[in-house]
PDB file of C-alpha atoms in Angstrom:
ATOM      1  CA  MET A   1     176.263 186.880 146.318  1.00  0.00           C
ATOM      2  CA  ASN A   2     179.266 184.952 147.578  1.00  0.00           C
ATOM      3  CA  ASN A   3     177.515 184.386 150.912  1.00  0.00           C
ATOM      4  CA  TYR A   4     174.494 183.072 149.070  1.00  0.00           C
ATOM      5  CA  ILE A   5     176.655 180.659 147.046  1.00  0.00           C
ATOM      6  CA  GLU A   6     178.395 179.471 150.198  1.00  0.00           C
ATOM      7  CA  ARG A   7     175.054 178.873 151.917  1.00  0.00           C
ATOM      8  CA  LEU A   8     173.831 177.028 148.808  1.00  0.00           C
ATOM      9  CA  LYS A   9     176.929 174.834 148.804  1.00  0.00           C
ATOM     10  CA  LYS A  10     176.462 174.031 152.474  1.00  0.00           C
ATOM     11  CA  PHE A  11     172.779 173.276 151.874  1.00  0.00           C
ATOM     12  CA  MET A  12     173.553 170.979 148.927  1.00  0.00           C
ATOM     13  CA  THR A  13     176.277 169.249 150.937  1.00  0.00           C
ATOM     14  CA  VAL A  14     173.889 168.628 153.835  1.00  0.00           C
ATOM     15  CA  LYS A  15     171.105 167.560 151.439  1.00  0.00           C
ATOM     16  CA  PHE A  16     173.435 165.146 149.653  1.00  0.00           C
ATOM     17  CA  SER A  17     174.596 163.723 152.990  1.00  0.00           C
ATOM     18  CA  VAL A  18     170.982 163.177 154.103  1.00  0.00           C
ATOM     19  CA  ILE A  19     170.106 161.478 150.795  1.00  0.00           C
ATOM     20  CA  LEU A  20     173.215 159.299 151.006  1.00  0.00           C
ATOM     21  CA  VAL A  21     172.385 158.223 154.565  1.00  0.00           C
ATOM     22  CA  ALA A  22     168.792 157.500 153.528  1.00  0.00           C
ATOM     23  CA  VAL A  23     169.949 155.387 150.585  1.00  0.00           C
ATOM     24  CA  ILE A  24     172.364 153.464 152.814  1.00  0.00           C
ATOM     25  CA  LEU A  25     169.620 152.872 155.405  1.00  0.00           C
ATOM     26  CA  LEU A  26     167.137 151.725 152.774  1.00  0.00           C
ATOM     27  CA  ALA A  27     169.737 149.395 151.320  1.00  0.00           C
ATOM     28  CA  ALA A  28     170.483 147.988 154.768  1.00  0.00           C
ATOM     29  CA  ILE A  29     166.793 147.529 155.508  1.00  0.00           C
ATOM     30  CA  GLY A  30     166.245 145.981 152.088  1.00  0.00           C
ATOM     31  CA  TYR A  31     169.104 143.538 152.691  1.00  0.00           C
ATOM     32  CA  GLY A  32     167.871 142.650 156.155  1.00  0.00           C
ATOM     33  CA  TYR A  33     164.340 142.055 154.895  1.00  0.00           C
ATOM     34  CA  ARG A  34     165.249 140.830 151.429  1.00  0.00           C
ATOM     35  CA  GLY A  35     163.258 137.650 152.091  1.00  0.00           C
ATOM     36  CA  LEU A  36     160.103 139.748 151.937  1.00  0.00           C
ATOM     37  CA  VAL A  37     160.749 140.493 148.263  1.00  0.00           C
ATOM     38  CA  VAL A  38     163.261 137.926 147.001  1.00  0.00           C
ATOM     39  CA  ALA A  39     162.755 134.231 147.723  1.00  0.00           C
ATOM     40  CA  ALA A  40     166.108 133.060 146.338  1.00  0.00           C
ATOM     41  CA  THR A  41     168.885 133.882 143.914  1.00  0.00           C
ATOM     42  CA  VAL A  42     170.484 131.663 141.267  1.00  0.00           C
ATOM     43  CA  ASP A  43     173.952 132.833 140.238  1.00  0.00           C
ATOM     44  CA  GLY A  44     172.947 136.304 141.386  1.00  0.00           C
ATOM     45  CA  SER A  45     169.658 136.291 139.471  1.00  0.00           C
ATOM     46  CA  PRO A  46     166.731 136.808 141.869  1.00  0.00           C
ATOM     47  CA  ILE A  47     163.559 134.726 142.143  1.00  0.00           C
ATOM     48  CA  SER A  48     160.861 136.952 143.590  1.00  0.00           C
ATOM     49  CA  ARG A  49     158.430 135.871 146.283  1.00  0.00           C
ATOM     50  CA  LEU A  50     155.650 137.073 143.999  1.00  0.00           C
ATOM     51  CA  SER A  51     156.610 134.467 141.367  1.00  0.00           C
ATOM     52  CA  VAL A  52     156.553 131.766 144.074  1.00  0.00           C
ATOM     53  CA  ILE A  53     153.124 132.911 145.264  1.00  0.00           C
ATOM     54  CA  ARG A  54     151.809 132.934 141.687  1.00  0.00           C
ATOM     55  CA  MET A  55     153.044 129.369 141.150  1.00  0.00           C
ATOM     56  CA  LEU A  56     151.482 128.191 144.418  1.00  0.00           C
ATOM     57  CA  GLU A  57     148.191 129.854 143.517  1.00  0.00           C
ATOM     58  CA  LYS A  58     148.272 128.219 140.105  1.00  0.00           C
ATOM     59  CA  GLN A  59     148.876 124.778 141.619  1.00  0.00           C
ATOM     60  CA  SER A  60     146.669 124.888 144.717  1.00  0.00           C
ATOM     61  CA  GLY A  61     144.835 128.210 144.711  1.00  0.00           C
ATOM     62  CA  LYS A  62     141.363 126.756 144.064  1.00  0.00           C
ATOM     63  CA  ILE A  63     141.662 124.094 146.770  1.00  0.00           C
ATOM     64  CA  VAL A  64     143.004 126.533 149.355  1.00  0.00           C
ATOM     65  CA  LEU A  65     140.358 129.137 148.561  1.00  0.00           C
ATOM     66  CA  ASP A  66     137.575 126.538 148.791  1.00  0.00           C
ATOM     67  CA  ASN A  67     138.934 125.402 152.174  1.00  0.00           C
ATOM     68  CA  LEU A  68     139.035 128.975 153.481  1.00  0.00           C
ATOM     69  CA  ILE A  69     135.473 129.594 152.287  1.00  0.00           C
ATOM     70  CA  THR A  70     134.328 126.386 153.992  1.00  0.00           C
ATOM     71  CA  GLU A  71     136.064 127.309 157.258  1.00  0.00           C
ATOM     72  CA  LYS A  72     134.444 130.751 157.241  1.00  0.00           C
ATOM     73  CA  LEU A  73     130.987 129.301 156.528  1.00  0.00           C
ATOM     74  CA  ILE A  74     131.251 126.749 159.343  1.00  0.00           C
ATOM     75  CA  ALA A  75     132.582 129.322 161.823  1.00  0.00           C
ATOM     76  CA  SER A  76     129.767 131.718 160.872  1.00  0.00           C
ATOM     77  CA  GLU A  77     127.124 128.997 161.269  1.00  0.00           C
ATOM     78  CA  ALA A  78     128.544 127.968 164.645  1.00  0.00           C
ATOM     79  CA  GLU A  79     128.411 131.595 165.791  1.00  0.00           C
ATOM     80  CA  LYS A  80     124.785 131.909 164.650  1.00  0.00           C
ATOM     81  CA  ARG A  81     123.892 128.845 166.722  1.00  0.00           C
ATOM     82  CA  GLY A  82     125.766 130.093 169.766  1.00  0.00           C
ATOM     83  CA  ILE A  83     128.291 127.271 169.546  1.00  0.00           C
ATOM     84  CA  SER A  84     131.738 127.816 171.013  1.00  0.00           C
ATOM     85  CA  ILE A  85     134.433 125.270 171.810  1.00  0.00           C
ATOM     86  CA  PRO A  86     135.970 125.557 175.302  1.00  0.00           C
ATOM     87  CA  LYS A  87     139.756 125.784 175.392  1.00  0.00           C
ATOM     88  CA  GLU A  88     139.847 122.802 177.756  1.00  0.00           C
ATOM     89  CA  GLU A  89     138.136 120.638 175.144  1.00  0.00           C
ATOM     90  CA  ILE A  90     140.665 121.574 172.491  1.00  0.00           C
ATOM     91  CA  ASP A  91     143.588 121.140 174.897  1.00  0.00           C
ATOM     92  CA  ALA A  92     142.368 117.613 175.705  1.00  0.00           C
ATOM     93  CA  VAL A  93     142.472 116.651 172.017  1.00  0.00           C
ATOM     94  CA  VAL A  94     145.935 118.185 171.594  1.00  0.00           C
ATOM     95  CA  SER A  95     147.112 116.256 174.659  1.00  0.00           C
ATOM     96  CA  ASP A  96     145.798 112.970 173.215  1.00  0.00           C
ATOM     97  CA  ILE A  97     147.582 113.643 169.929  1.00  0.00           C
ATOM     98  CA  GLU A  98     150.802 114.446 171.794  1.00  0.00           C
ATOM     99  CA  LYS A  99     150.588 111.075 173.562  1.00  0.00           C
ATOM    100  CA  GLN A 100     150.014 109.273 170.260  1.00  0.00           C
ATOM    101  CA  VAL A 101     152.987 110.848 168.478  1.00  0.00           C
ATOM    102  CA  GLY A 102     155.071 110.511 171.653  1.00  0.00           C
ATOM    103  CA  ALA A 103     154.492 106.757 171.571  1.00  0.00           C
ATOM    104  CA  GLN A 104     156.040 106.813 168.091  1.00  0.00           C
ATOM    105  CA  GLY A 105     159.163 108.579 169.361  1.00  0.00           C
ATOM    106  CA  GLN A 106     158.268 112.044 168.107  1.00  0.00           C
ATOM    107  CA  THR A 107     157.222 115.333 169.612  1.00  0.00           C
ATOM    108  CA  LEU A 108     154.053 117.035 168.418  1.00  0.00           C
ATOM    109  CA  ASP A 109     156.037 119.914 166.929  1.00  0.00           C
ATOM    110  CA  GLN A 110     158.191 117.477 164.942  1.00  0.00           C
ATOM    111  CA  ALA A 111     155.123 115.659 163.611  1.00  0.00           C
ATOM    112  CA  LEU A 112     153.475 118.937 162.648  1.00  0.00           C
ATOM    113  CA  SER A 113     156.634 120.240 160.990  1.00  0.00           C
ATOM    114  CA  MET A 114     156.764 117.146 158.761  1.00  0.00           C
ATOM    115  CA  ARG A 115     153.273 118.077 157.558  1.00  0.00           C
ATOM    116  CA  ASN A 116     154.115 121.774 157.154  1.00  0.00           C
ATOM    117  CA  MET A 117     151.723 122.616 159.995  1.00  0.00           C
ATOM    118  CA  THR A 118     151.936 124.664 163.182  1.00  0.00           C
ATOM    119  CA  ARG A 119     150.146 124.232 166.493  1.00  0.00           C
ATOM    120  CA  GLU A 120     147.870 127.084 165.447  1.00  0.00           C
ATOM    121  CA  ASP A 121     146.939 125.131 162.295  1.00  0.00           C
ATOM    122  CA  LEU A 122     146.194 122.044 164.389  1.00  0.00           C
ATOM    123  CA  ILE A 123     144.063 123.977 166.874  1.00  0.00           C
ATOM    124  CA  SER A 124     142.172 125.562 163.983  1.00  0.00           C
ATOM    125  CA  GLN A 125     141.416 122.124 162.508  1.00  0.00           C
ATOM    126  CA  ILE A 126     140.338 120.723 165.874  1.00  0.00           C
ATOM    127  CA  THR A 127     138.058 123.706 166.460  1.00  0.00           C
ATOM    128  CA  LEU A 128     136.507 123.309 163.013  1.00  0.00           C
ATOM    129  CA  GLU A 129     135.818 119.601 163.549  1.00  0.00           C
ATOM    130  CA  LYS A 130     134.388 120.202 167.021  1.00  0.00           C
ATOM    131  CA  GLU A 131     132.080 122.895 165.638  1.00  0.00           C
ATOM    132  CA  LEU A 132     130.867 120.488 162.957  1.00  0.00           C
ATOM    133  CA  GLN A 133     130.314 117.768 165.551  1.00  0.00           C
ATOM    134  CA  LYS A 134     128.131 120.059 167.632  1.00  0.00           C
ATOM    135  CA  ILE A 135     126.208 121.412 164.626  1.00  0.00           C
ATOM    136  CA  LEU A 136     125.560 117.886 163.322  1.00  0.00           C
ATOM    137  CA  SER A 137     125.228 116.183 166.705  1.00  0.00           C
ATOM    138  CA  ASP A 138     121.738 114.805 165.969  1.00  0.00           C
ATOM    139  CA  GLN A 139     122.808 113.297 162.640  1.00  0.00           C
ATOM    140  CA  ILE A 140     125.950 111.529 163.867  1.00  0.00           C
ATOM    141  CA  GLN A 141     124.555 109.604 166.825  1.00  0.00           C
ATOM    142  CA  VAL A 142     125.773 105.988 166.997  1.00  0.00           C
ATOM    143  CA  SER A 143     123.479 103.432 168.633  1.00  0.00           C
ATOM    144  CA  GLY A 144     124.330 100.121 170.228  1.00  0.00           C
ATOM    145  CA  SER A 145     122.694  98.324 167.293  1.00  0.00           C
ATOM    146  CA  ASP A 146     124.963 100.266 164.891  1.00  0.00           C
ATOM    147  CA  ILE A 147     127.974  98.888 166.748  1.00  0.00           C
ATOM    148  CA  ASP A 148     126.551  95.353 166.852  1.00  0.00           C
ATOM    149  CA  ASN A 149     125.812  95.415 163.124  1.00  0.00           C
ATOM    150  CA  PHE A 150     129.315  96.651 162.340  1.00  0.00           C
ATOM    151  CA  ILE A 151     130.897  93.848 164.369  1.00  0.00           C
ATOM    152  CA  LYS A 152     128.573  91.261 162.834  1.00  0.00           C
ATOM    153  CA  GLU A 153     128.977  92.432 159.223  1.00  0.00           C
ATOM    154  CA  ASN A 154     132.761  92.548 159.522  1.00  0.00           C
ATOM    155  CA  LYS A 155     132.900  89.232 161.425  1.00  0.00           C
ATOM    156  CA  ILE A 156     135.024  90.716 164.192  1.00  0.00           C
ATOM    157  CA  THR A 157     135.600  89.079 167.561  1.00  0.00           C
ATOM    158  CA  PRO A 158     136.377  91.654 170.288  1.00  0.00           C
ATOM    159  CA  PRO A 159     139.442  90.766 172.397  1.00  0.00           C
ATOM    160  CA  LYS A 160     138.515  89.122 175.701  1.00  0.00           C
ATOM    161  CA  GLY A 161     138.561  91.512 178.612  1.00  0.00           C
ATOM    162  CA  GLU A 162     138.689  94.508 176.258  1.00  0.00           C
ATOM    163  CA  GLU A 163     135.124  94.434 174.943  1.00  0.00           C
ATOM    164  CA  ALA A 164     134.209  97.883 176.325  1.00  0.00           C
ATOM    165  CA  ASP A 165     137.280  99.581 174.830  1.00  0.00           C
ATOM    166  CA  PHE A 166     136.722  97.777 171.535  1.00  0.00           C
ATOM    167  CA  ARG A 167     133.087  98.906 171.303  1.00  0.00           C
ATOM    168  CA  LYS A 168     134.158 102.461 172.147  1.00  0.00           C
ATOM    169  CA  ASN A 169     136.688 102.397 169.299  1.00  0.00           C
ATOM    170  CA  VAL A 170     134.041 101.099 166.902  1.00  0.00           C
ATOM    171  CA  GLU A 171     131.640 103.802 168.089  1.00  0.00           C
ATOM    172  CA  ASP A 172     134.243 106.515 167.445  1.00  0.00           C
ATOM    173  CA  GLN A 173     134.966 105.092 163.994  1.00  0.00           C
ATOM    174  CA  LEU A 174     131.288 104.961 163.025  1.00  0.00           C
ATOM    175  CA  ARG A 175     130.700 108.483 164.342  1.00  0.00           C
ATOM    176  CA  GLN A 176     133.630 109.758 162.291  1.00  0.00           C
ATOM    177  CA  GLN A 177     132.219 108.076 159.176  1.00  0.00           C
ATOM    178  CA  LYS A 178     128.835 109.665 159.762  1.00  0.00           C
ATOM    179  CA  LEU A 179     130.439 113.041 160.414  1.00  0.00           C
ATOM    180  CA  SER A 180     132.363 112.882 157.144  1.00  0.00           C
ATOM    181  CA  SER A 181     129.238 111.975 155.180  1.00  0.00           C
ATOM    182  CA  GLU A 182     126.914 114.484 156.855  1.00  0.00           C
ATOM    183  CA  ALA A 183     129.528 117.246 156.759  1.00  0.00           C
ATOM    184  CA  ASN A 184     129.766 117.042 152.960  1.00  0.00           C
ATOM    185  CA  VAL A 185     125.989 117.426 152.625  1.00  0.00           C
ATOM    186  CA  PHE A 186     125.910 120.231 155.198  1.00  0.00           C
ATOM    187  CA  ILE A 187     128.785 122.200 153.643  1.00  0.00           C
ATOM    188  CA  THR A 188     127.231 121.908 150.180  1.00  0.00           C
ATOM    189  CA  SER A 189     124.003 123.278 151.632  1.00  0.00           C
ATOM    190  CA  LEU A 190     125.835 126.201 153.274  1.00  0.00           C
ATOM    191  CA  LYS A 191     127.575 127.106 150.012  1.00  0.00           C
ATOM    192  CA  GLU A 192     124.287 127.042 148.101  1.00  0.00           C
ATOM    193  CA  LYS A 193     122.635 129.402 150.598  1.00  0.00           C
ATOM    194  CA  ALA A 194     125.578 131.784 151.029  1.00  0.00           C
ATOM    195  CA  SER A 195     126.435 134.756 148.836  1.00  0.00           C
ATOM    196  CA  ILE A 196     129.984 133.940 147.751  1.00  0.00           C
ATOM    197  CA  GLY A 197     131.849 136.354 145.505  1.00  0.00           C
ATOM    198  CA  ARG A 198     134.976 135.025 143.806  1.00  0.00           C
ATOM    199  CA  PHE A 199     137.261 137.677 142.367  1.00  0.00           C
ATOM    200  CA  VAL A 200     140.084 135.363 141.297  1.00  0.00           C
ATOM    201  CA  ASP A 201     139.671 132.612 138.710  1.00  0.00           C
ATOM    202  CA  TYR A 202     141.976 129.680 139.441  1.00  0.00           C
TER     203      TYR A 202
END
């Protein structure tokens, strides 16, 4: 009997030690990764990340969800049409943007950080726009007469010696206007045809 009690004591001691170590480890892990659960504390009172997420969803949930649905619809349509954007084409746009922000005394990462964006976000946006451009290529063509009419209607005189660059800038501007207009019609059409299930009401 005494041997049994001694073995039981040893077992309980070992079991308690294991539980204590486990609790200490969990506490250490919880402290190290506390940002996964707690966003901040105020005088020791925690503000959970879940409450932050709920507030963000309440404020912008509908807009963000609509944007994600739109991105998925465009990507799916591009895939159906066999449209893919070469990495070189995206890199060229990123390089142009880097030059533009560099001329303003900033790096691209600094400019993106000010807008709460990452390079991945930027590349995603560029890809999306390029896919739309290719899908709507026939609808966003800009003719020479379009450029002439724009210059005439706005009573603009192109700088001497820079006429070609000026017309190119006007062409890009008109194409962007057409893309914006046609994209709205196209996206509305995609949403009407798609089977979209919303399980959260914002």
